[in-house]
C-alpha positions in Angstrom: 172.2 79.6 32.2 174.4 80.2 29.5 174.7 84.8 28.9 175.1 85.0 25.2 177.2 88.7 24.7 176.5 91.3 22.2 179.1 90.7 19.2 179.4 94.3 18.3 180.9 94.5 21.7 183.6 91.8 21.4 184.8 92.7 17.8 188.1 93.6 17.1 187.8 97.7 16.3 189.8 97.7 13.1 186.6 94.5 11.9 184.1 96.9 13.5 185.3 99.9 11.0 185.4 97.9 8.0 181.9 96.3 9.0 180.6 99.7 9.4 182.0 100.9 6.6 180.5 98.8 4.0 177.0 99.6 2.1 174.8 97.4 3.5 174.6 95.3 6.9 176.2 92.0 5.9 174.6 90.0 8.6 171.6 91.0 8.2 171.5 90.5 4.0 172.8 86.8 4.6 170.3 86.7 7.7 167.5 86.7 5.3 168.6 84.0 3.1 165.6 82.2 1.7 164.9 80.1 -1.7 162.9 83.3 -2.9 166.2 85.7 -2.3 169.1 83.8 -2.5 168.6 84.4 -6.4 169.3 88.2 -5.6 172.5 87.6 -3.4 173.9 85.1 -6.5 173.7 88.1 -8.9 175.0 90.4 -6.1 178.5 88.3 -6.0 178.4 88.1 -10.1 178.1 91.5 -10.5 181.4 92.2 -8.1 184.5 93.4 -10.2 186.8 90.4 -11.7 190.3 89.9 -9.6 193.1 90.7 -12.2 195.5 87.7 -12.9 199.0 88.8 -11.3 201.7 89.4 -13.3 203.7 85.9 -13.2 200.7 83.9 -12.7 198.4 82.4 -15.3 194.8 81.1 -14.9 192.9 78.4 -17.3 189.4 77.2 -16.5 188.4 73.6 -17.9 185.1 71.2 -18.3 185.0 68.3 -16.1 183.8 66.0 -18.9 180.9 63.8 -18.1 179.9 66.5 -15.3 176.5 68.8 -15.1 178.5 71.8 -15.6 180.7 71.4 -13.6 184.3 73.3 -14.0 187.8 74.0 -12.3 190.0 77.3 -12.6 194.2 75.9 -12.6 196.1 78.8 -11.3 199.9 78.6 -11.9 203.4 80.5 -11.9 204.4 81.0 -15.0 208.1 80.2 -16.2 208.0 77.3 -13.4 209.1 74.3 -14.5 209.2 70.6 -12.9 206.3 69.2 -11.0 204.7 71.5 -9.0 202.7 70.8 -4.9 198.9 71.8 -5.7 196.6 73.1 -3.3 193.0 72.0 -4.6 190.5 74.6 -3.0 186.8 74.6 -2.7 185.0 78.1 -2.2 182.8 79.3 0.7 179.0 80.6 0.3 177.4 78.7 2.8 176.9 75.7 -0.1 174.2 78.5 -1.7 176.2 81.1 -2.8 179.8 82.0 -4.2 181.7 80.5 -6.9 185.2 79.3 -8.1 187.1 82.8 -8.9 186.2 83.3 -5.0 189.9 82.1 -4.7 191.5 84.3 -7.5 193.0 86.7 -4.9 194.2 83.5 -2.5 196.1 82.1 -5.4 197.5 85.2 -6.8 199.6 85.6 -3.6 199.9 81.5 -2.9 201.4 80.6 -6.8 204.2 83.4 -6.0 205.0 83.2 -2.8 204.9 79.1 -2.0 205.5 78.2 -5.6 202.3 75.6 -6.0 199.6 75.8 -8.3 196.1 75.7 -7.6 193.1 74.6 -8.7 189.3 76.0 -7.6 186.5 74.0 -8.5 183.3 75.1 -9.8 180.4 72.9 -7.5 177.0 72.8 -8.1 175.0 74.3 -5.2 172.1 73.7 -3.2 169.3 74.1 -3.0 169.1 73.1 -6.7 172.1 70.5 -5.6 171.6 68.8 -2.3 174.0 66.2 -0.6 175.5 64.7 -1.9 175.7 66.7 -5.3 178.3 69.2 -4.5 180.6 66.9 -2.5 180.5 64.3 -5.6 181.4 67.4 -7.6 184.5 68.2 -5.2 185.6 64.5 -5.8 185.5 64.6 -9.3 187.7 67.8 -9.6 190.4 65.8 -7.5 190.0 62.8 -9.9 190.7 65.9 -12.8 193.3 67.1 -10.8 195.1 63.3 -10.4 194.4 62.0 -13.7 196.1 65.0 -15.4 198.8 65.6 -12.5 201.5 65.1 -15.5 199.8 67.3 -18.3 199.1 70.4 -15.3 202.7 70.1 -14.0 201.9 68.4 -11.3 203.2 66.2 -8.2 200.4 63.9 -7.7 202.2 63.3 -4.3 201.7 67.1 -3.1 198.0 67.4 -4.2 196.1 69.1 -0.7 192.9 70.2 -0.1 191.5 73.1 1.2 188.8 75.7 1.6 186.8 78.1 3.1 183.4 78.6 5.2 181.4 75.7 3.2 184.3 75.1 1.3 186.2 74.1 4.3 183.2 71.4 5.5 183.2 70.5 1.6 186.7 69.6 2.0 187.0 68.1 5.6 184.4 65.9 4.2 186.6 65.1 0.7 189.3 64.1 3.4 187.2 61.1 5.4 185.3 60.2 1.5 189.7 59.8 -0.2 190.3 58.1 3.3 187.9 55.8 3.0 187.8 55.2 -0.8 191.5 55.1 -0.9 191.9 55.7 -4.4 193.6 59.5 -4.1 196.2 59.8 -1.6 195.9 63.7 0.2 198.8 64.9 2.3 197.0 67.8 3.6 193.7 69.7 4.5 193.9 73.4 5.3 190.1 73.3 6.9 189.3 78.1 7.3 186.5 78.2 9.8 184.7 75.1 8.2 181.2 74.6 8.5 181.2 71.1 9.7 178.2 70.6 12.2 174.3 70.8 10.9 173.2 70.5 14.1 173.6 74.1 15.4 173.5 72.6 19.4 176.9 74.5 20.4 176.6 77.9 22.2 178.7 79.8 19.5 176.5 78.6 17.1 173.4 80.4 18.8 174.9 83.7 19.0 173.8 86.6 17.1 177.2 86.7 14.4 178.0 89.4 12.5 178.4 87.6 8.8 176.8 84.4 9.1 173.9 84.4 11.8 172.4 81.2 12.9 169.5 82.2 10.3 171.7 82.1 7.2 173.6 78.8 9.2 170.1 77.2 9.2 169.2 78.3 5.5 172.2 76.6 4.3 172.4 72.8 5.5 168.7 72.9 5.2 169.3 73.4 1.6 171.7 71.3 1.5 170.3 68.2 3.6 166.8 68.9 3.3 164.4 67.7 6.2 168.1 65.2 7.6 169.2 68.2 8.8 170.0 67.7 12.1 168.3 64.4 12.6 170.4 61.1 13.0 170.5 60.0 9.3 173.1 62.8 8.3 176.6 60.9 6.7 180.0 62.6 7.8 180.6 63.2 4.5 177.9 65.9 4.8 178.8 67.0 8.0 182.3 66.3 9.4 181.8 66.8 12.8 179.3 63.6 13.0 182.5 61.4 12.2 183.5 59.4 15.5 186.3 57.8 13.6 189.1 60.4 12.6 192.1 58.2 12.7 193.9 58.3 9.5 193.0 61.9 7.9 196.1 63.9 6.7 197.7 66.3 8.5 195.4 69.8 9.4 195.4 73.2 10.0 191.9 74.9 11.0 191.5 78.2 11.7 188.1 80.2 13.3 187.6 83.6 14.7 186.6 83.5 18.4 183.4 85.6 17.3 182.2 82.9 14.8 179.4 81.0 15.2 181.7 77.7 13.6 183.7 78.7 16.7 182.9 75.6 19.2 182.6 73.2 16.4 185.6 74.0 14.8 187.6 74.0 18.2 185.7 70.3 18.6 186.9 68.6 15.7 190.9 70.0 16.3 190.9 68.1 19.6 189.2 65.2 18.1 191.6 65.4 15.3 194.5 65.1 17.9 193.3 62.7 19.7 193.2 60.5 16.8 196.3 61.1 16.1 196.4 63.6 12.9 199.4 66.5 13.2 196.9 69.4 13.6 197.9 73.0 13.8 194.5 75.0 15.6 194.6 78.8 15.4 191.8 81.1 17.1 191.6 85.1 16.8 190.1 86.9 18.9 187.7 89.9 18.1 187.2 88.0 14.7 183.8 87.1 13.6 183.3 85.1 10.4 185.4 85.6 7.2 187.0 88.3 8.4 190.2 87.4 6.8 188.4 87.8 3.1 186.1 90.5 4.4 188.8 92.7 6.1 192.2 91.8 4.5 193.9 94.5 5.9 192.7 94.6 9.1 195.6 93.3 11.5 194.4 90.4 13.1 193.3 89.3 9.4 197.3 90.0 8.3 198.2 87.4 11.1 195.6 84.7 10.1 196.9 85.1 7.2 200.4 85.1 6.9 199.9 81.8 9.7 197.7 79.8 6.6 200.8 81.1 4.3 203.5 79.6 7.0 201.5 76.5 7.3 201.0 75.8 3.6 204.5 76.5 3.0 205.8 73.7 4.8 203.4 71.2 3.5 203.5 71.8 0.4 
């Protein structure tokens, strides 16, 4: 029989300061996701204070036409001229919450330091938006994204993907729908503790996590899939880890805190990824529970995670 640990006692102390330190227990708010509160969380990330643009970078949001509302945010250095890698980047929130200017901050620091511009796309979410909504939304910001490579500045060679939490799964599964549709080539997938596997069978996906408890895990792909959740009839476009075939996808870098509950899948799909053959780069920190590098930026295992994404993106883009 498998002993399941407390959390609390495994977290890294500088994560178990910040966690104690903020207003409200994180956990347990996103623990009690439901379709009557998850209203109430929404608002709760509206109402948090705007990121300001940082000097030398400029933002500009724009209408997918022929979209339900659908919109991206292009971040870019200003003064820099030629055509320009771009990371396109798909925001976390469990495919309930969060939106596009969740990745205001990222790019800030990414247009300076790696010289790329970056584009954040608005998705619809669920449960308003099931499967396959929000992923058709992903793919129809990277069609925006090729089709107007030359008028953005950009090299429609260097065009990556990326994201976070549900924005990571979102774009591991963008990766195997351009693999298999073959119409927009993508070099790259930075995948940050992606939430790949509906089927919540793995032991770290049972423990009692600090951010995202099985609870809110369960919440979100039911939203999203509906009563397929966890039944045979979910695509891999949903769910990446059901994909038995990953020969093909572009090169990867995932990363996971040993404390989160994407932990197990996350550390399934790199070895499956490299024994397909895909260049992956695999990075777990211990102590670190989910999104702790957004959650606790200046915590120092965060610093490392980060400043690894910013070495890894550097040389692929």
């Amino acid at each position: 029989m498998t002993v399941i640990p407390d959390m609390r006692t495994l977290v890294h102390p500088e994560i178990a300061e910040a966690l104690a330190a903020m207003p409200f227990d994180i956990g347990a708010a996103l623990g009690s996701l439901s379709h009557e509160s998850v209203g109430a969380l929404r608002a709760g990330f509206a109402d948090a204070p705007p990121v300001p643009v940082a000097d030398g970078v400029s933002r500009e949001d724009h209408d997918l036409v022929g979209t339900e509302g659908v919109k991206v945010r292009v971040y870019r250095p200003t003064g820099a001229t030629g055509a320009l890698p771009c990371l396109y980047w798909m925001h976390g929130g469990g495919l309930v919450l969060g939106s596009y200017d969740m990745a205001d901050s990222d790019f800030n620091r990414w247009c300076l330091e790696l010289g790329c511009i970056g584009v954040s796309v608005e998705y619809r979410l669920a449960p308003e938006t099931p499967y396959p909504g929000p992923l058709d939304d992903c793919y129809a910001g990277l069609a925006w994204v090729h089709k107007n490579a030359e008028l953005l500045g950009v090299d429609p060679a260097r065009i990556g993907v990326g994201g976070a939490s549900a924005g990571g799964g979102l774009a591991a599964g963008l990766a195997l729908l351009a693999r298999d549709k073959g119409e927009y080539p993508i070099p790259f997938q930075l995948l940050v503790y992606p939430m790949i596997d509906d089927r919540q069978t793995t032991v770290s996906s049972q423990r009692d996590e600090l951010v995202w408890p099985p609870a809110a895990n369960t919440y979100g792909w039911s939203a999203y899939l509906g009563d397929r959740k966890g039944t045979a009839d979910v695509p891999s476009y949903a769910a990446a880890s059901r994909e038995t075939n990953l020969a093909g996808l572009p090169s990867t870098m995932i990363i996971v805190g040993a404390l989160d509950g994407f932990a197990d899948e996350d550390t399934d799909y790199a070895t499956r990824l490299r024994h397909a053959g895909v260049p992956t780069e695999f990075h777990i920190y211990a102590g670190a529970p989910h999104g702790f590098n957004d959650l606790m930026p200046t915590a120092s295992v965060s610093i490392r995670a980060n400043n690894d994404i910013a070495e890894w993106l550097s040389r692929h883009l």
